[in-house]
CSV table of C-alpha atoms and ligand atoms in Angstrom, one decimal:
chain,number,residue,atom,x,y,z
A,1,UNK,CA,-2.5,-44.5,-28.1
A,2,UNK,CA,-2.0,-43.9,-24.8
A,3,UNK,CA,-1.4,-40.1,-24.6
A,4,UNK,CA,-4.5,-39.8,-27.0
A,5,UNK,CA,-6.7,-41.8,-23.8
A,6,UNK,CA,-4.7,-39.5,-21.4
A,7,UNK,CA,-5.2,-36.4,-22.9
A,8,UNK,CA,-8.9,-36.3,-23.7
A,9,UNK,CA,-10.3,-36.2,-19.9
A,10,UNK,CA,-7.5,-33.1,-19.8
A,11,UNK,CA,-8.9,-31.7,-23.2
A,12,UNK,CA,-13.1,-32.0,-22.1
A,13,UNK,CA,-11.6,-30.1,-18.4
A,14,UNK,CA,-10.0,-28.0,-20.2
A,15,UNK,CA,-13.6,-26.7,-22.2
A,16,UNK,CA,-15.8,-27.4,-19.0
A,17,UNK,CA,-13.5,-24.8,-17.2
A,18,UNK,CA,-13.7,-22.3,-19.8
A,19,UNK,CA,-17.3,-22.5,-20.9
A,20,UNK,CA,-17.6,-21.8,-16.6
A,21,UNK,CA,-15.0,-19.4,-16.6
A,22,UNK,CA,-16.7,-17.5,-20.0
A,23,UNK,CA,-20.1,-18.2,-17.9
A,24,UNK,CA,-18.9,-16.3,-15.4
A,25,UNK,CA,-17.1,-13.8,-16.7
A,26,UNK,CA,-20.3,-12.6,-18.1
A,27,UNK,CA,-22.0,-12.2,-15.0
A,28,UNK,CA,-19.2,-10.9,-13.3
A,29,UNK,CA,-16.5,-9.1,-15.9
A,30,UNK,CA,-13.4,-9.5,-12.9
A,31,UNK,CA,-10.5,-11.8,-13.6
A,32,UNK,CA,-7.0,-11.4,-11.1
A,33,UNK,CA,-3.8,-13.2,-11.8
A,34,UNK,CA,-1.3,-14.2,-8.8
A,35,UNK,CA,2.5,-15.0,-9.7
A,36,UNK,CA,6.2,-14.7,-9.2
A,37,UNK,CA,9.2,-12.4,-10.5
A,38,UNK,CA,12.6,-13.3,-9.6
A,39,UNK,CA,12.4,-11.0,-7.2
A,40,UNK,CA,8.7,-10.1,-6.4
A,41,UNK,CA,4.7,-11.1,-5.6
A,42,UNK,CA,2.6,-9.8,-8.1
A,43,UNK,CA,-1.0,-9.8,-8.0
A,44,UNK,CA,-3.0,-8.2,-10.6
A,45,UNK,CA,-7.2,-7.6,-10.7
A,46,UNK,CA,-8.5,-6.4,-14.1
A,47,UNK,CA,-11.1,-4.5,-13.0
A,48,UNK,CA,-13.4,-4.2,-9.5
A,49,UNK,CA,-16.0,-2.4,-10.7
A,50,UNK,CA,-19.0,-4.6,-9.9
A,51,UNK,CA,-21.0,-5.5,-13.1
A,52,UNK,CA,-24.7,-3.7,-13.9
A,53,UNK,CA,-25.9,-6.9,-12.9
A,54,UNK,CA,-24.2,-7.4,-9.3
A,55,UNK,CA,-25.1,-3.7,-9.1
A,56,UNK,CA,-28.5,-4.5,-9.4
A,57,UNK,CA,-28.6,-7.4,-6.8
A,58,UNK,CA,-26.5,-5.5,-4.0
A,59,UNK,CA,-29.7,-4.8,-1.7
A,60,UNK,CA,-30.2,-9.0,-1.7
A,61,UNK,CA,-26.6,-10.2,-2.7
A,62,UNK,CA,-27.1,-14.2,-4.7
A,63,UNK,CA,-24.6,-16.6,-4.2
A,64,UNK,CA,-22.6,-15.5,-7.8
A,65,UNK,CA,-19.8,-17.4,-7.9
A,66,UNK,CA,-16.7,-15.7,-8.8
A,67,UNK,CA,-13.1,-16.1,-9.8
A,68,UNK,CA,-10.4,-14.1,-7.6
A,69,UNK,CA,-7.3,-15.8,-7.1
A,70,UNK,CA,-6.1,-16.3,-3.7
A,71,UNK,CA,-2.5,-15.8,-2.6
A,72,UNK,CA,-0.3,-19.3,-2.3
A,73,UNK,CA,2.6,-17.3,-1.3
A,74,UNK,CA,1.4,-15.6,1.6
A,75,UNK,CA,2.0,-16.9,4.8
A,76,UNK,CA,-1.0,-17.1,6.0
A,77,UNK,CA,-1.5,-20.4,6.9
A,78,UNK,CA,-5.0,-20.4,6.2
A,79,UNK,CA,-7.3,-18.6,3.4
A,80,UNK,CA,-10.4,-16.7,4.7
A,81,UNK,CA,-12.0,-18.7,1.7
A,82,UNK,CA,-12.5,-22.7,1.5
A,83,UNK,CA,-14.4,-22.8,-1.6
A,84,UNK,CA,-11.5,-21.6,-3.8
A,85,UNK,CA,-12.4,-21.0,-6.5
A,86,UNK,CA,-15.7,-20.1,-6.1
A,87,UNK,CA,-16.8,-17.7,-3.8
A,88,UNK,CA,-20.1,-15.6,-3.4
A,89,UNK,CA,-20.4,-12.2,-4.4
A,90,UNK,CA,-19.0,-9.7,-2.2
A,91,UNK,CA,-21.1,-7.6,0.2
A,92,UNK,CA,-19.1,-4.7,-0.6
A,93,UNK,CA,-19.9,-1.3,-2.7
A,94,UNK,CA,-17.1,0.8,-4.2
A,95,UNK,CA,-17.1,4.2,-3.4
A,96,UNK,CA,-19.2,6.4,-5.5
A,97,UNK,CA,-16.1,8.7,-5.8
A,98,UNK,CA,-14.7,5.5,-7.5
A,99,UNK,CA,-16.5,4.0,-10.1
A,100,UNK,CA,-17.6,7.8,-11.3
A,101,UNK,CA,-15.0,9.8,-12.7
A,102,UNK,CA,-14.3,13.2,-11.9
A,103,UNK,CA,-13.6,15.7,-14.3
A,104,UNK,CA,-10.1,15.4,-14.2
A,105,UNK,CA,-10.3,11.4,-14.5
A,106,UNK,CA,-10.7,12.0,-18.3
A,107,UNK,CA,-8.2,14.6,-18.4
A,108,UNK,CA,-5.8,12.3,-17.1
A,109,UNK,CA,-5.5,10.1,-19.8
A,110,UNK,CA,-4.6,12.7,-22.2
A,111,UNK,CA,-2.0,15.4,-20.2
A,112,UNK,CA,0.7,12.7,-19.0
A,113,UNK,CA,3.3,16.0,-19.9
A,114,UNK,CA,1.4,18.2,-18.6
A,115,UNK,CA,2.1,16.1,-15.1
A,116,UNK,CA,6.2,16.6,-15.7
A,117,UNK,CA,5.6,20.2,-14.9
A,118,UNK,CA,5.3,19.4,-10.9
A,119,UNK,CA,8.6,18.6,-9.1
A,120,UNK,CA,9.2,16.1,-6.9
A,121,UNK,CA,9.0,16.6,-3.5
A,122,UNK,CA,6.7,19.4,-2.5
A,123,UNK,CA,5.9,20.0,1.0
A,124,UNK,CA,6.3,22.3,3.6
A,125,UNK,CA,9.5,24.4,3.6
A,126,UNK,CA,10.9,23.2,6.9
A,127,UNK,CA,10.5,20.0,9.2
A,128,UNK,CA,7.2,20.1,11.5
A,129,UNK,CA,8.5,22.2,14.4
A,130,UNK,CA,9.2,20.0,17.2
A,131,UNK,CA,7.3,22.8,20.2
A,132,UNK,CA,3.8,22.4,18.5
A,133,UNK,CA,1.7,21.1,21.2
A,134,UNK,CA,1.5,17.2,21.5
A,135,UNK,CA,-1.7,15.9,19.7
A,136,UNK,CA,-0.8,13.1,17.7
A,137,UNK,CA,0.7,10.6,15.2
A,138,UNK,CA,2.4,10.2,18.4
A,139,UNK,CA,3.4,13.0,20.0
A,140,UNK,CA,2.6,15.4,16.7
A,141,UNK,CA,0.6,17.8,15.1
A,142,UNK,CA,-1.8,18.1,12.8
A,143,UNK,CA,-0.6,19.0,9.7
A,144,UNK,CA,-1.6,21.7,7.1
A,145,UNK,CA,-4.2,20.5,5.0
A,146,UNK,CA,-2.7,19.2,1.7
A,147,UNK,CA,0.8,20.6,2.7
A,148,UNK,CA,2.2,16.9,1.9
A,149,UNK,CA,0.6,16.4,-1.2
A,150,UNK,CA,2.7,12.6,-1.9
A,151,UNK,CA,0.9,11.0,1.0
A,152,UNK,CA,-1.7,8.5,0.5
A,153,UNK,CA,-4.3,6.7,2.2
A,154,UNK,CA,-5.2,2.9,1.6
A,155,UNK,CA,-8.5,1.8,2.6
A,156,UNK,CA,-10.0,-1.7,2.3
A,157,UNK,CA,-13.9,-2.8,2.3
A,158,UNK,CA,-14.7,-3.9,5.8
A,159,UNK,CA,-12.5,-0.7,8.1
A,160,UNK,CA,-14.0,2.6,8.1
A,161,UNK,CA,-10.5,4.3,8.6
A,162,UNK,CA,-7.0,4.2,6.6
A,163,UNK,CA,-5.1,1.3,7.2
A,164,UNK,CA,-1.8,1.8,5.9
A,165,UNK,CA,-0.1,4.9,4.9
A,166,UNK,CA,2.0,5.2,1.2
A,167,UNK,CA,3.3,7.9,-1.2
A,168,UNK,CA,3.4,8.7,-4.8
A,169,UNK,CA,6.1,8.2,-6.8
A,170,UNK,CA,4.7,8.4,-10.5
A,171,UNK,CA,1.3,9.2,-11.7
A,172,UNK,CA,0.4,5.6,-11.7
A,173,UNK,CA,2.5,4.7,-8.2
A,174,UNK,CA,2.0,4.4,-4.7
A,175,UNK,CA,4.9,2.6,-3.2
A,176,UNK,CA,3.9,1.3,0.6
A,177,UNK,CA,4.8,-1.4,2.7
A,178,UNK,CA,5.1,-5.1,2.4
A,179,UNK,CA,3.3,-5.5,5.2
A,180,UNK,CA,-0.2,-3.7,4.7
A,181,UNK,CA,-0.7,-5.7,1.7
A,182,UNK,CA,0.9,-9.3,2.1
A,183,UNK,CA,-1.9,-10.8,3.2
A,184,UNK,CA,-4.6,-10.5,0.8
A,185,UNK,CA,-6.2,-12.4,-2.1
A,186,UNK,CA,-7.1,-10.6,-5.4
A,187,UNK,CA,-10.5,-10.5,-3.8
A,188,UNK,CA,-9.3,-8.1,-0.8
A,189,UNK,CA,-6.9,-6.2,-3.3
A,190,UNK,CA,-10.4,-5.3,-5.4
A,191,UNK,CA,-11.7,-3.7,-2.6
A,192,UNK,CA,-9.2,-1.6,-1.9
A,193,UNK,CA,-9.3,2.4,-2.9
A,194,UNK,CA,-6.2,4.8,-2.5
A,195,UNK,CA,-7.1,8.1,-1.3
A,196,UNK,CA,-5.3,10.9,-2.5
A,197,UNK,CA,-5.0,14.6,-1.9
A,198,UNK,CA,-6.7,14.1,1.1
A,199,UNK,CA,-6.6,15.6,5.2
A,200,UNK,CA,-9.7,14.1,6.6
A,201,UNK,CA,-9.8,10.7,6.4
A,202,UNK,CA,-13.3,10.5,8.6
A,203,UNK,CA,-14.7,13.0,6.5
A,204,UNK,CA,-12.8,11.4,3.7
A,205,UNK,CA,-12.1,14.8,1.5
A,206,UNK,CA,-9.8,13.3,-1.0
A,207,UNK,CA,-9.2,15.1,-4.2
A,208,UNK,CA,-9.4,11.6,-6.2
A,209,UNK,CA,-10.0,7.9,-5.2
A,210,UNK,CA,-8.2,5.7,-7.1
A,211,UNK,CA,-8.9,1.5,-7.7
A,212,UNK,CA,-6.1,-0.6,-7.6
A,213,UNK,CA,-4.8,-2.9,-10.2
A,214,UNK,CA,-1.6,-4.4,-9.4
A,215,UNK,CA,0.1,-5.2,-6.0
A,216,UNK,CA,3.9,-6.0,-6.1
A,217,UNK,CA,5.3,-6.7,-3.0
A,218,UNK,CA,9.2,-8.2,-2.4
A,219,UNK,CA,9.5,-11.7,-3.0
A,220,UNK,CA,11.6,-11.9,0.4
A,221,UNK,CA,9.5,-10.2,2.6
A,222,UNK,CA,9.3,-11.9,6.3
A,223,UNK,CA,6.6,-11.4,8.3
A,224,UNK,CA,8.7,-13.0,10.9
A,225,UNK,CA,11.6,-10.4,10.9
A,226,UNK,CA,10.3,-7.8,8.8
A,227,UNK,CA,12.8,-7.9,6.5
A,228,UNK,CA,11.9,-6.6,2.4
A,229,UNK,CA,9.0,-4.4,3.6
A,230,UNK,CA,8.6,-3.1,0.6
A,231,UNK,CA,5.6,-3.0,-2.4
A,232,UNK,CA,4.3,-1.0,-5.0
A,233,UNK,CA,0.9,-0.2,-6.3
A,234,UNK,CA,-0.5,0.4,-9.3
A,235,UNK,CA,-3.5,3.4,-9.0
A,236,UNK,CA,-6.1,3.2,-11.6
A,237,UNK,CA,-6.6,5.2,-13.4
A,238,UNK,CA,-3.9,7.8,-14.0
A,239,UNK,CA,-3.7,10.9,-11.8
A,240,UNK,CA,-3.3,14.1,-12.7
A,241,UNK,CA,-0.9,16.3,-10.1
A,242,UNK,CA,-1.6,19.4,-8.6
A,243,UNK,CA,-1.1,21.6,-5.7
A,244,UNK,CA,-2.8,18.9,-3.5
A,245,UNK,CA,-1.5,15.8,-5.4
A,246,UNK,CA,2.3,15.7,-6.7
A,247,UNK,CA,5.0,12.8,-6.2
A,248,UNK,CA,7.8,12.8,-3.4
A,249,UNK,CA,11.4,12.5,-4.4
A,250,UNK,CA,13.6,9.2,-4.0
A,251,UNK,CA,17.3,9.0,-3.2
A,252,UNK,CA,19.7,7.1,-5.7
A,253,UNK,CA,20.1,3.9,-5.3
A,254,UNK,CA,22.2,3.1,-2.8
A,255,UNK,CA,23.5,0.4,0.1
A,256,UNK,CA,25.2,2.4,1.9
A,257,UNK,CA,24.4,2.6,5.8
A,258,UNK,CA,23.6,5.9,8.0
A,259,UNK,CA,24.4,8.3,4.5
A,260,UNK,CA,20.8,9.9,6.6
A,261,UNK,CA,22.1,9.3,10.0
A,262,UNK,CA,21.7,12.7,12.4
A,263,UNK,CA,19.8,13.8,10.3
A,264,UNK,CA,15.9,16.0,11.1
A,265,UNK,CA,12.9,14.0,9.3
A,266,UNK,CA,9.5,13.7,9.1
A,267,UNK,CA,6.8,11.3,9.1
A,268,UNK,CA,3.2,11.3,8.7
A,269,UNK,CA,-0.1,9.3,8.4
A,270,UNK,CA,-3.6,8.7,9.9
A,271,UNK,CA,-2.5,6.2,12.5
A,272,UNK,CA,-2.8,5.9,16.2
A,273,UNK,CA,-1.9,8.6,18.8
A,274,UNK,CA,-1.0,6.8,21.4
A,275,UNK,CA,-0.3,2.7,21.2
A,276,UNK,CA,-3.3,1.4,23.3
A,277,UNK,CA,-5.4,4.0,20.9
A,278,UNK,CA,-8.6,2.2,19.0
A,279,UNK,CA,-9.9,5.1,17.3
A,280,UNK,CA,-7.2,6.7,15.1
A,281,UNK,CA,-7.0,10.9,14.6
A,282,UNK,CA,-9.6,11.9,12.0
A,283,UNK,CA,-6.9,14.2,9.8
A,284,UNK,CA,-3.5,13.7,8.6
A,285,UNK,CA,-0.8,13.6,11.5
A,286,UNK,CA,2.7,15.0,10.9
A,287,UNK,CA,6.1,14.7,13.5
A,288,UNK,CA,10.2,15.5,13.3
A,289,UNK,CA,12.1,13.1,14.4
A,290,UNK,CA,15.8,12.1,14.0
A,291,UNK,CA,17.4,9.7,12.1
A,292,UNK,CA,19.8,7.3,14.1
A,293,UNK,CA,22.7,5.5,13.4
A,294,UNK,CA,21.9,2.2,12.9
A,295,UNK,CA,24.4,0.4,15.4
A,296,UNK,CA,22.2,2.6,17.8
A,297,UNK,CA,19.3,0.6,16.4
A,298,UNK,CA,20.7,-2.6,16.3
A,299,UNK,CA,21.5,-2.5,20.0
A,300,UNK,CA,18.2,-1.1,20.5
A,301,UNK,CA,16.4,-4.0,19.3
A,302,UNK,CA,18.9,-6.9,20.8
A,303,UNK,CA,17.3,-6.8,24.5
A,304,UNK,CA,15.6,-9.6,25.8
A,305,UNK,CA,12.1,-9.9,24.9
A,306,UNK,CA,12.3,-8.4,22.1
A,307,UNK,CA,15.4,-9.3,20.0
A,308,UNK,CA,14.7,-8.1,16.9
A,309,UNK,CA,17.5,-7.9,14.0
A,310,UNK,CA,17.6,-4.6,12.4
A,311,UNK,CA,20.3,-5.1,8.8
A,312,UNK,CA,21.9,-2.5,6.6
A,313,UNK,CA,18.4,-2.6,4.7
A,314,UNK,CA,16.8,-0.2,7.1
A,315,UNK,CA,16.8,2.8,9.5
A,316,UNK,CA,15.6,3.9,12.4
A,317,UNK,CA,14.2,7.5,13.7
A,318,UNK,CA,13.5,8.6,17.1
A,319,UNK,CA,12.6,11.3,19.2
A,320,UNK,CA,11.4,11.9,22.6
A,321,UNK,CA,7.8,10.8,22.7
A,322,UNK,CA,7.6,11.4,18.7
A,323,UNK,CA,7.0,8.1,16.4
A,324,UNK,CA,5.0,6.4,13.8
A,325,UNK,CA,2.4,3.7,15.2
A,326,UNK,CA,-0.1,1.1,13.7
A,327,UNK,CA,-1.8,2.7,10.5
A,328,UNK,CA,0.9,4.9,9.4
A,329,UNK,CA,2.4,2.0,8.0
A,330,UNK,CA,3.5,2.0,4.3
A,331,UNK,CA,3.9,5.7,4.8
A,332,UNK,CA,6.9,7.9,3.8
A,333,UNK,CA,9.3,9.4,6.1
A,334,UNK,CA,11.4,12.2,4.6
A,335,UNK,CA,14.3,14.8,4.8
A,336,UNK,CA,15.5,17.6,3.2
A,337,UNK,CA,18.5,16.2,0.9
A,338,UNK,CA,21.3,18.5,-0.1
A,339,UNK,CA,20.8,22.0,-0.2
A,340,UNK,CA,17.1,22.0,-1.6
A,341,UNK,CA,13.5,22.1,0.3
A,342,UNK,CA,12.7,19.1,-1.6
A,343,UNK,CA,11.5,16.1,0.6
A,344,UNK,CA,13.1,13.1,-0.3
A,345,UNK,CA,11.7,9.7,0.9
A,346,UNK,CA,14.3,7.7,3.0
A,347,UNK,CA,12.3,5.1,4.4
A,348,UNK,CA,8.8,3.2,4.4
A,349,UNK,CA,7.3,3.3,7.6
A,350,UNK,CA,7.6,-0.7,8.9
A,351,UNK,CA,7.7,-1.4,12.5
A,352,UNK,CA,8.3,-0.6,16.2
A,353,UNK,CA,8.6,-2.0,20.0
A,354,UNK,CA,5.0,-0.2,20.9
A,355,UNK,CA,5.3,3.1,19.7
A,356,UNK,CA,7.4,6.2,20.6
A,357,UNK,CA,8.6,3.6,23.5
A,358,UNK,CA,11.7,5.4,25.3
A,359,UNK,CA,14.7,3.3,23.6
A,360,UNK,CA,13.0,2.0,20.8
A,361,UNK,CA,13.1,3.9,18.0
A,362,UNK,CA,10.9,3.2,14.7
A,363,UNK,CA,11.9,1.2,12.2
A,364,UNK,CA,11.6,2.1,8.2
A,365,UNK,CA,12.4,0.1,5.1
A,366,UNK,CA,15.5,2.1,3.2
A,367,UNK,CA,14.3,3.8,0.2
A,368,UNK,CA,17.6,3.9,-1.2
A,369,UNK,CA,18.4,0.3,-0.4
A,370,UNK,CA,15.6,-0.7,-2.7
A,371,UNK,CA,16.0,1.7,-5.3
A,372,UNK,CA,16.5,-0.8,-7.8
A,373,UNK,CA,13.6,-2.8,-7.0
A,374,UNK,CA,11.5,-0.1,-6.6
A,375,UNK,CA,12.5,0.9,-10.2
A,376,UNK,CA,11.4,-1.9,-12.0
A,377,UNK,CA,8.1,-2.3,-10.5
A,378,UNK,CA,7.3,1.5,-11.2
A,379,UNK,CA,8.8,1.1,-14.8
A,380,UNK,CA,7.3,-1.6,-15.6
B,1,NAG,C1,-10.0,-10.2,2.8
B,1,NAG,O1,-11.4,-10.4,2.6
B,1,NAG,C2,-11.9,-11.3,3.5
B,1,NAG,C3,-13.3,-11.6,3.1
B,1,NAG,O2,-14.1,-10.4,3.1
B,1,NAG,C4,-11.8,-10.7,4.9
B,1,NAG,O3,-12.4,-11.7,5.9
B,1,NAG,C5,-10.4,-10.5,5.2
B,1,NAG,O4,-10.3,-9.8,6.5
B,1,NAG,C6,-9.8,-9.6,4.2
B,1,NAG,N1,-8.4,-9.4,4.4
B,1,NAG,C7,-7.8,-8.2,4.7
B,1,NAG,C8,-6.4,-8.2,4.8
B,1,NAG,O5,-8.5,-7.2,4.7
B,2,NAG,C1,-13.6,15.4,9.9
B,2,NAG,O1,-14.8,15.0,9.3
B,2,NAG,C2,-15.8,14.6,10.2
B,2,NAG,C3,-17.0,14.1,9.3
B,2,NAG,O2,-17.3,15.0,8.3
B,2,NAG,C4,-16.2,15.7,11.1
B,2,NAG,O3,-17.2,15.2,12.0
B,2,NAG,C5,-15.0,16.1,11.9
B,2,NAG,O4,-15.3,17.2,12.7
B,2,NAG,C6,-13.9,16.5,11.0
B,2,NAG,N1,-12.7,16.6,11.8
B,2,NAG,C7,-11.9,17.7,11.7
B,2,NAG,C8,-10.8,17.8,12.7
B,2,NAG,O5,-12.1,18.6,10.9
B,3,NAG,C1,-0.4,0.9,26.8
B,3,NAG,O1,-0.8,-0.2,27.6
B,3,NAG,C2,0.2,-1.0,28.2
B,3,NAG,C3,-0.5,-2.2,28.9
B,3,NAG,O2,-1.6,-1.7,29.7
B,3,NAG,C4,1.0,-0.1,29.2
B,3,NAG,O3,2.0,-0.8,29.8
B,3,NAG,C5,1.6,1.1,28.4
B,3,NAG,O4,2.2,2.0,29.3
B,3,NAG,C6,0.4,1.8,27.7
B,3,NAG,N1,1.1,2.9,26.9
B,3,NAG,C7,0.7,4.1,26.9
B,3,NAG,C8,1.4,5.1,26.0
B,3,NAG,O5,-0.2,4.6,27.6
């Protein structure tokens, strides 16, 4: 008697919520999901393409309420939203290049062997000479257009330029950083695009623009010491590679620490020349620097002021006034492994003291460390 008097104000919830959630979903056709793995955030947006409908009321937005999930784990100790869940309809149009799909969007679906063709780690056949004059990442140059074909760029409604750097791994995979993506609800994650193919980010001259419909990022990641910097994104839908769009290659699986150290490597992205830089480079940025042992980078990083601990799970690349800075984040940086031109991703760009900062090198999230994580979230 008593659980049948409990349960029916549960029961006549239960019916109001979904008669507003089918209400809705009918005026806006977007549903997200935000849980845990053992060992990861996952956040997952079924579709951002706004409906005919919103389409139609973009000039003179109404107050449609909608249902994106926002993210409990994150540490942000507030949510841009109060009204969870119900929100008004974003001011926010996808890209044309987007929500159209481009000839090669329908072949996609159907030539997932024909992709197998294209090896792993394409690029240039040595590391970016270190005498090319000094224009930027910091202290690079500009790199061939489309000569790195894994590098991505993620945008997000509200910036006009790239804000975080990533790479492909799989024709459905962009693996980035932690960081760039931690602190955003499904509602931020449905505005993001992933530009690929891509030199001009001002001009934006992307081969394809893909929608993104799943964000896993390490369930350990710490803001606080940037440790487990690490996520992977799922690109919607499919690509197709090319000689402008092809994956990077990614070492085995392993713990071991400085198996890179000494060695030439280079990194890449649309972020800042210089660190006091607003306005980042309009095309893609490429450096050499060297991979150092990471004792060297633990000492680095234990001065006063800025005591930061650098573990086994990353490494660290310098050279004189050459470095990744903010908005290359997320992206790769690479050697040649072995005896083959190959580029193989060792790190995830992560963080720095400043940038290119005499005695502080920058810091990157070890591929190889993470293999195994990696690995499930881009089988899976
Ligand atoms: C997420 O979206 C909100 C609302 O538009 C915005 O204020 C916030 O800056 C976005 N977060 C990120 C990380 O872009
Ligand atoms: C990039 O594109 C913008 C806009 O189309 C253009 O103004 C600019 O000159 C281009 N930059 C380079 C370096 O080509
Ligand atoms: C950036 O600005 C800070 C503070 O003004 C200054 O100390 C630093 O030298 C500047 N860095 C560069 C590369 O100009």
């Amino acid at each position: 008697m008593k659980m049948r008097m409990s349960r029916l104000p549960h029961l006549a919830i239960f019916f109001f919520a979904a008669s507003v959630h089918l209400l809705l979903f009918s005026i806006c056709p977007v549903s997200s999901r935000i849980y845990r793995t053992n060992d990861a955030v996952v956040i997952e947006v079924d579709d951002v393409r706004p409906s005919t409908f919103a389409n139609r009321n973009f000039a003179n937005p109404a107050p449609i309420p909608m249902m994106y999930a926002v993210n409990p784990y994150t540490i942000l100790l507030s949510q841009p939203y109060s009204n969870f869940p119900f929100w008004p309809y974003p001011l926010y149009q996808q890209p044309a290049s987007s929500s159209v799909p481009d000839v090669e969007d329908v072949a996609a679906t159907s030539s997932e062997s024909k992709q197998q063709k294209i090896n792993c780690g394409v690029g240039p056949p040595s590391p970016p000479q270190r005498s090319l004059p000094v224009a930027a990442i910091v202290g690079g140059s500009e790199a061939i257009p489309n000569s790195w074909p894994f590098i991505a760029g993620l945008r997000i409604a509200g910036r006009s330029s790239v804000f975080c750097g990533g790479s492909i791994i799989s024709p459905t995979r962009i693996l980035t950083a932690a960081h760039c993506v931690e602190k955003m609800s499904a509602f931020n994650i449905s505005t993001m695009t992933v530009n690929l193919g891509m030199h001009n980010q001002t001009g934006n001259d992307a081969d394809h623009t893909r929608r993104v419909s799943r964000v896993v990022y390490h369930i350990a990641y710490n803001a606080n010491t940037n440790q487990n910097d690490v996520a992977v994104l799922t690109i919607d839908p499919p690509i197709v590679y090319s000689a402008a769009v092809s994956p990077v290659c990614l070492p085995r699986a392993s713990s071991a620490v400085d198996q890179f150290a000494g060695k030439d490597a280079a990194i890449m992205g649309w972020g800042r020349e210089n660190e006091n830089d607003t306005i980042p480079p309009d095309v893609l940025k490429q450096a050499t620097v060297q991979i150092i042992p990471n004792a060297d980078c633990k000492t680095q990083y234990a001065v006063g002021g800025v005591e930061m601990e650098i573990t086994n799970q990353q490494l660290c690349a310098s050279a004189d006034g050459r470095d990744t800075c903010q908005g290359d984040s997320g992206g790769p940086i690479v050697v040649q492994a072995g005896s083959t031109t190959a580029w193989t991703q060792v790190g995830i760009t992560s963080f720095g003291n400043g940038c290119a900062k005499p005695n502080f090198a920058g810091v990157y999230a070890s591929v190889a460390f993470f293999r195994n994580w990696i690995n499930t979230y881009m089988n899976s």
